[in-house]
């Protein structure tokens, strides 16, 4: 048995997370926009999902069915949304486990429809429109129209709930008012053909929140799917320069234990060949400095350069699979063996940390 007080730990401050969900939700509602809370960034940790439910998100959303699968059995009543366009091989589960999915393939829509029939269910779909970011979505507007009309008129177990788009993922394309207006135009063309209003026009993710902050979101957009902007709330501040001081940046803390502290040279001693990952790095010689070794490694977070020590005097020097090497010469406290060191996470690391079975999850 491993002892109770084991490290590394991920400490989740649920009140801080809840605050973020509520603030983002209120700021959206104020502009007539509902929020689908995206839980994939924290690997669908149930205690986090509960906060999304309690804050009253319109949907709880994930790209992975296995994160949505346990939720209804565990008492979550918020409708569930599948946000990665489904694999053909998972359509039965998409219908069984979720209420609504994002889609971009007519063949998959037909398969969802047959499954919904077999399961005696009605499944809602949002058709994704690719506005240039070049990940998922219909590119050809005629194919989009054909799919919309097919869902509306022929696929009787599906309900055409709306259209959506995704921006700022692959192509780094900004969710400008003009881009989002293109989505509204698509929606209105569909509405004209089907003779009714669509329930949802889903204008993207965290990268669309600037439109809420600047109050220039096209009027008809009424649903955003937000993950990072709630969980970490870092990108809008750090990348886009918005004042996001009303959100907590520290709802998640990664805490690891120090297993060695020694004064060592900063430049490796010997003939430099390859590191643990086959790279030939370069090292700056800063003389002898105090270093600490943590029982935590790349398998837990993948990107050492993306770990952010809370103690601003600590620098992450590098890592191998199971070790992280810190420069603690200028640390604010005197670091000793057995101490713990705290880190802020970013999107690149939180997805690994929450996925790692090696990291105990603690809720406060
Ligand atoms: C991941 C994802 C989101 C949420 O993105 P964030 O940047 O975390 O807000 C929204 N929509 C889709 C389709 C996604 O895959």
Coordinates of C-alpha atoms and ligand atoms in Angstrom, one line a residue:
X1 CA 0.0 0.0 0.0
X2 CA 1.1 3.5 -0.8
X3 CA 0.8 5.8 2.2
X4 CA -2.1 8.3 2.5
X5 CA -0.1 11.4 2.1
X6 CA 1.3 10.7 -1.3
X7 CA 2.7 13.0 -3.9
X8 CA 2.4 14.2 -6.6
X9 CA -1.0 15.6 -6.0
X10 CA -3.4 17.7 -7.9
X11 CA -5.2 20.0 -5.5
X12 CA -8.5 21.3 -6.9
X13 CA -10.1 24.3 -5.2
X14 CA -13.7 23.6 -6.1
X15 CA -15.0 27.0 -4.8
X16 CA -12.6 28.8 -7.1
X17 CA -13.6 26.6 -10.0
X18 CA -17.3 27.2 -9.2
X19 CA -16.7 31.0 -9.1
X20 CA -15.1 30.8 -12.6
X21 CA -18.0 28.9 -14.0
X22 CA -20.6 31.2 -12.5
X23 CA -18.8 34.4 -13.6
X24 CA -18.4 33.2 -17.2
X25 CA -22.0 32.0 -17.3
X26 CA -23.3 35.3 -16.0
X27 CA -21.2 37.3 -18.4
X28 CA -22.5 35.2 -21.3
X29 CA -26.2 35.2 -20.1
X30 CA -26.0 39.0 -20.0
X31 CA -25.5 38.9 -23.7
X32 CA -28.1 36.3 -24.4
X33 CA -25.6 33.4 -24.6
X34 CA -25.7 30.1 -22.9
X35 CA -22.7 28.1 -21.9
X36 CA -21.8 24.5 -22.5
X37 CA -19.2 23.6 -19.8
X38 CA -16.4 21.7 -21.5
X39 CA -14.9 19.2 -19.1
X40 CA -12.2 17.6 -21.3
X41 CA -9.5 19.9 -20.0
X42 CA -9.8 18.3 -16.6
X43 CA -10.4 14.8 -18.0
X44 CA -14.0 14.9 -16.7
X45 CA -13.1 14.7 -13.0
X46 CA -16.4 14.1 -11.4
X47 CA -16.0 16.6 -8.6
X48 CA -15.3 19.3 -11.2
X49 CA -18.3 18.2 -13.3
X50 CA -20.5 18.6 -10.3
X51 CA -19.5 22.3 -10.1
X52 CA -20.6 22.8 -13.8
X53 CA -23.9 21.1 -13.0
X54 CA -24.5 23.2 -9.9
X55 CA -23.6 26.5 -11.6
X56 CA -26.4 25.6 -14.2
X57 CA -24.6 25.2 -17.5
X58 CA -26.9 24.6 -20.4
X59 CA -24.8 21.5 -21.4
X60 CA -21.9 19.5 -20.0
X61 CA -19.6 18.8 -22.9
X62 CA -16.7 16.6 -23.8
X63 CA -14.8 15.4 -26.8
X64 CA -14.5 11.9 -25.2
X65 CA -17.4 9.6 -24.5
X66 CA -15.6 7.8 -21.7
X67 CA -15.8 11.1 -19.7
X68 CA -19.5 11.5 -20.3
X69 CA -20.4 7.9 -19.8
X70 CA -20.5 7.7 -16.0
X71 CA -22.2 11.1 -15.5
X72 CA -25.9 10.2 -15.8
X73 CA -25.5 7.2 -13.5
X74 CA -23.8 9.4 -11.0
X75 CA -26.7 11.8 -10.9
X76 CA -25.8 14.5 -13.4
X77 CA -29.0 15.9 -14.9
X78 CA -27.6 18.6 -17.2
X79 CA -27.9 17.4 -20.8
X80 CA -24.7 16.0 -22.2
X81 CA -23.0 17.2 -25.4
X82 CA -20.5 15.3 -27.5
X83 CA -18.2 17.9 -29.1
X84 CA -15.8 15.8 -31.1
X85 CA -17.5 14.8 -34.3
X86 CA -18.4 11.2 -33.7
X87 CA -16.5 8.2 -34.9
X88 CA -18.8 5.9 -37.0
X89 CA -17.8 3.1 -34.6
X90 CA -19.2 5.0 -31.6
X91 CA -22.5 6.3 -32.9
X92 CA -24.5 3.8 -30.8
X93 CA -22.8 5.1 -27.7
X94 CA -23.2 8.7 -28.7
X95 CA -27.0 8.2 -28.9
X96 CA -27.1 6.1 -25.7
X97 CA -25.0 8.4 -23.6
X98 CA -25.5 11.9 -24.9
X99 CA -28.3 14.3 -25.8
X100 CA -26.7 16.3 -28.5
X101 CA -23.6 16.0 -30.7
X102 CA -21.6 18.2 -33.1
X103 CA -21.5 16.7 -36.6
X104 CA -19.9 17.2 -40.0
X105 CA -20.5 14.0 -42.0
X106 CA -23.7 13.0 -43.7
X107 CA -22.8 9.3 -43.3
X108 CA -22.4 9.7 -39.6
X109 CA -25.7 11.6 -39.3
X110 CA -27.5 8.7 -41.1
X111 CA -25.8 6.2 -38.7
X112 CA -26.9 8.3 -35.7
X113 CA -30.4 8.4 -37.0
X114 CA -30.6 4.6 -37.4
X115 CA -29.2 4.1 -33.9
X116 CA -31.6 6.7 -32.4
X117 CA -34.4 4.7 -34.1
X118 CA -33.1 1.4 -32.7
X119 CA -32.8 2.9 -29.2
X120 CA -36.2 4.7 -29.5
X121 CA -34.6 8.0 -28.8
X122 CA -34.5 11.5 -30.3
X123 CA -30.9 12.8 -30.7
X124 CA -30.2 16.5 -31.3
X125 CA -27.4 17.5 -33.8
X126 CA -25.5 20.7 -34.4
X127 CA -24.0 20.9 -37.8
X128 CA -20.4 22.3 -37.7
X129 CA -19.4 24.9 -40.3
X130 CA -15.6 25.3 -41.0
X131 CA -15.1 29.0 -41.3
X132 CA -11.4 28.6 -42.1
X133 CA -9.7 27.2 -39.0
X134 CA -9.6 23.9 -40.9
X135 CA -10.4 21.4 -38.2
X136 CA -13.9 19.9 -38.3
X137 CA -16.9 21.2 -40.1
X138 CA -18.6 21.4 -43.5
X139 CA -16.5 23.5 -45.9
X140 CA -18.8 23.3 -48.9
X141 CA -22.0 25.3 -48.2
X142 CA -24.1 23.2 -50.6
X143 CA -23.1 20.0 -48.7
X144 CA -24.0 21.8 -45.4
X145 CA -27.4 22.7 -46.8
X146 CA -28.0 19.2 -48.1
X147 CA -27.1 17.8 -44.7
X148 CA -29.4 20.3 -42.9
X149 CA -32.3 19.5 -45.2
X150 CA -31.7 15.7 -44.9
X151 CA -31.7 15.9 -41.1
X152 CA -34.8 18.1 -41.1
X153 CA -36.9 16.2 -43.6
X154 CA -35.6 12.6 -43.7
X155 CA -33.8 11.6 -40.6
X156 CA -36.8 11.5 -38.3
X157 CA -35.0 10.4 -35.2
X158 CA -32.6 13.3 -35.3
X159 CA -33.5 16.9 -34.5
X160 CA -31.6 19.7 -36.3
X161 CA -30.8 21.8 -33.2
X162 CA -28.5 24.3 -34.9
X163 CA -25.2 25.1 -36.4
X164 CA -21.8 25.7 -34.8
X165 CA -18.2 26.5 -35.6
X166 CA -14.8 26.1 -34.1
X167 CA -12.1 28.7 -34.4
X168 CA -8.6 29.2 -32.9
X169 CA -7.7 25.6 -32.7
X170 CA -5.8 24.3 -35.7
X171 CA -5.6 27.3 -37.9
X172 CA -5.4 29.9 -35.1
X173 CA -8.1 31.8 -36.9
X174 CA -9.6 34.6 -34.7
X175 CA -13.3 34.6 -33.8
X176 CA -13.9 38.1 -35.2
X177 CA -17.4 39.6 -35.4
X178 CA -17.2 39.2 -39.2
X179 CA -16.2 35.5 -39.0
X180 CA -19.0 34.8 -36.6
X181 CA -21.5 36.7 -38.8
X182 CA -20.6 34.2 -41.6
X183 CA -22.0 31.5 -39.2
X184 CA -25.2 33.5 -38.6
X185 CA -25.6 33.8 -42.4
X186 CA -25.4 30.0 -42.8
X187 CA -27.9 29.6 -40.0
X188 CA -30.3 32.0 -41.6
X189 CA -30.0 30.3 -45.0
X190 CA -30.9 27.0 -43.4
X191 CA -33.8 28.7 -41.4
X192 CA -35.2 30.1 -44.6
X193 CA -35.2 26.6 -46.3
X194 CA -36.7 24.8 -43.3
X195 CA -39.1 27.5 -42.4
X196 CA -38.3 27.7 -38.7
X197 CA -35.7 29.1 -36.3
X198 CA -32.8 27.0 -35.2
X199 CA -32.5 26.5 -31.4
X200 CA -28.7 27.0 -31.3
X201 CA -26.1 29.0 -33.1
X202 CA -22.9 28.0 -31.3
X203 CA -20.1 30.4 -32.0
X204 CA -17.1 28.6 -30.6
X205 CA -15.1 28.2 -27.5
X206 CA -13.0 30.3 -25.1
X207 CA -11.5 32.0 -28.1
X208 CA -14.9 33.6 -28.7
X209 CA -15.2 35.1 -25.2
X210 CA -13.5 38.3 -26.3
X211 CA -16.7 39.0 -28.3
X212 CA -18.6 38.9 -25.0
X213 CA -16.0 41.0 -23.2
X214 CA -16.1 43.6 -26.0
X215 CA -19.8 43.3 -26.5
X216 CA -19.6 42.7 -30.3
X217 CA -20.9 39.2 -30.6
X218 CA -23.3 38.9 -33.6
X219 CA -26.7 39.0 -32.0
X220 CA -28.0 35.6 -33.0
X221 CA -25.1 33.6 -31.5
X222 CA -26.6 32.0 -28.4
X223 CA -24.3 29.2 -27.3
X224 CA -20.6 29.0 -26.5
X225 CA -18.7 25.9 -25.5
X226 CA -16.2 26.9 -22.9
X227 CA -13.4 24.9 -21.2
X228 CA -10.0 26.7 -20.8
X229 CA -11.6 30.1 -20.1
X230 CA -13.3 28.5 -17.0
X231 CA -10.8 25.9 -15.8
X232 CA -7.6 28.0 -16.1
X233 CA -8.7 31.4 -17.3
X234 CA -5.2 32.1 -18.5
X235 CA -5.3 32.4 -22.3
X236 CA -7.5 35.5 -22.5
X237 CA -5.2 37.3 -20.1
X238 CA -1.8 36.0 -21.2
X239 CA -2.3 35.7 -24.9
X240 CA -5.0 38.2 -25.6
X241 CA -4.2 40.8 -23.0
X242 CA -7.7 41.0 -21.5
X243 CA -8.1 41.8 -17.8
X244 CA -9.4 38.5 -16.4
X245 CA -8.7 39.4 -12.8
X246 CA -12.3 38.5 -11.9
X247 CA -11.5 34.8 -12.5
X248 CA -9.3 32.5 -10.5
X249 CA -6.1 31.4 -12.2
X250 CA -5.3 29.0 -9.4
X251 CA -8.2 26.6 -9.1
X252 CA -5.8 23.8 -10.0
X253 CA -2.4 23.3 -8.2
X254 CA 0.1 20.6 -9.0
X255 CA 2.2 19.7 -5.9
X256 CA 5.3 17.5 -6.0
X257 CA 7.8 16.4 -3.5
X258 CA 11.5 17.2 -3.4
X259 CA 13.7 14.0 -3.4
X260 CA 17.2 15.6 -3.7
X261 CA 18.7 19.0 -3.0
X262 CA 22.3 19.6 -3.9
X263 CA 24.7 22.3 -5.2
X264 CA 25.8 21.1 -8.6
X265 CA 27.3 22.6 -11.8
X266 CA 24.8 24.0 -14.2
X267 CA 26.7 22.6 -17.2
X268 CA 26.8 18.8 -17.6
X269 CA 30.2 17.3 -17.0
X270 CA 31.5 15.0 -19.7
X271 CA 31.0 14.5 -23.4
X272 CA 27.5 15.6 -24.4
X273 CA 25.6 13.0 -26.4
X274 CA 21.9 12.4 -26.2
X275 CA 19.3 13.0 -23.4
X276 CA 16.6 10.5 -22.3
X277 CA 14.5 11.4 -25.3
X278 CA 17.3 11.3 -28.0
X279 CA 17.8 15.0 -28.1
X280 CA 21.1 16.9 -28.1
X281 CA 20.4 19.9 -25.9
X282 CA 22.6 22.9 -25.1
X283 CA 23.2 24.0 -21.5
X284 CA 24.1 27.4 -20.2
X285 CA 27.0 27.4 -17.7
X286 CA 26.0 29.5 -14.7
X287 CA 28.5 28.0 -12.3
X288 CA 27.5 26.0 -9.2
X289 CA 23.9 26.5 -8.2
X290 CA 21.4 24.9 -5.8
X291 CA 19.2 22.3 -7.6
X292 CA 16.2 20.3 -6.4
X293 CA 14.9 17.1 -7.9
X294 CA 11.2 16.4 -7.9
X295 CA 9.4 13.0 -7.9
X296 CA 7.4 14.0 -11.0
X297 CA 8.2 13.8 -14.6
X298 CA 7.3 14.2 -18.2
X299 CA 4.9 11.2 -18.1
X300 CA 2.8 13.3 -15.7
X301 CA 2.7 16.6 -17.6
X302 CA 4.5 16.1 -20.9
X303 CA 5.9 19.7 -21.2
X304 CA 8.4 20.8 -18.5
X305 CA 8.7 24.3 -20.1
X306 CA 4.9 24.7 -19.5
X307 CA 5.1 24.1 -15.7
X308 CA 4.7 27.4 -13.8
X309 CA 6.3 27.4 -10.3
X310 CA 4.2 29.5 -7.9
X311 CA 7.5 30.5 -6.3
X312 CA 8.8 33.0 -8.8
X313 CA 12.4 32.4 -7.7
X314 CA 12.2 28.8 -8.9
X315 CA 13.1 27.8 -12.5
X316 CA 12.3 24.5 -14.2
X317 CA 15.5 23.3 -15.8
X318 CA 14.3 20.2 -17.4
X319 CA 12.8 16.8 -16.9
X320 CA 13.0 13.1 -17.8
X321 CA 10.1 10.6 -17.6
X322 CA 10.0 10.5 -13.8
X323 CA 12.2 13.4 -12.6
X324 CA 11.9 17.2 -12.7
X325 CA 15.0 19.3 -12.2
X326 CA 14.6 22.7 -10.6
X327 CA 17.0 25.6 -10.0
X328 CA 16.2 26.7 -6.5
X329 CA 19.2 29.0 -5.9
X330 CA 16.9 32.0 -5.8
X331 CA 13.8 30.4 -4.3
X332 CA 11.7 32.5 -1.9
X333 CA 12.0 29.7 0.7
X334 CA 14.9 27.4 1.6
X335 CA 14.0 24.2 -0.2
X336 CA 14.8 20.9 1.6
X337 CA 14.3 17.2 0.9
X338 CA 10.7 16.3 1.8
X339 CA 9.4 19.8 1.0
X340 CA 6.8 20.2 -1.7
X341 CA 6.7 22.6 -4.6
X342 CA 3.6 24.0 -6.1
X343 CA 2.9 24.7 -9.8
X344 CA 0.2 26.5 -11.8
X345 CA -1.0 24.6 -14.9
X346 CA -1.8 25.6 -18.4
X347 CA -3.9 23.7 -20.9
X348 CA -1.0 21.8 -22.3
X349 CA -0.2 20.4 -18.9
X350 CA -3.6 20.1 -17.1
X351 CA -4.8 17.6 -19.7
X352 CA -1.9 15.3 -18.8
X353 CA -2.0 15.9 -15.0
X354 CA -5.7 15.1 -14.7
X355 CA -5.1 12.0 -16.9
X356 CA -2.2 10.7 -14.9
X357 CA -3.1 7.9 -12.4
X358 CA 0.2 8.6 -10.8
X359 CA -1.2 11.9 -9.5
X360 CA -3.6 11.8 -6.6
X361 CA -6.5 14.2 -6.9
X362 CA -7.4 16.2 -3.8
X363 CA -10.4 18.5 -3.5
X364 CA -10.6 21.4 -1.1
Ligands
LIG1 C1 -12.3 21.6 -26.8 C2 -13.4 22.2 -27.5 C3 -14.1 23.3 -27.0 C4 -13.6 24.0 -25.7 O1 -12.5 24.7 -26.0 P1 -11.8 25.7 -24.9 O2 -10.8 26.4 -25.7 O3 -11.2 24.8 -23.9 O4 -12.8 26.6 -24.4 C5 -15.2 23.7 -27.7 N1 -15.6 23.1 -28.8 C6 -15.0 22.1 -29.3 C7 -15.6 21.5 -30.6 C8 -13.9 21.6 -28.7 O5 -13.3 20.5 -29.2

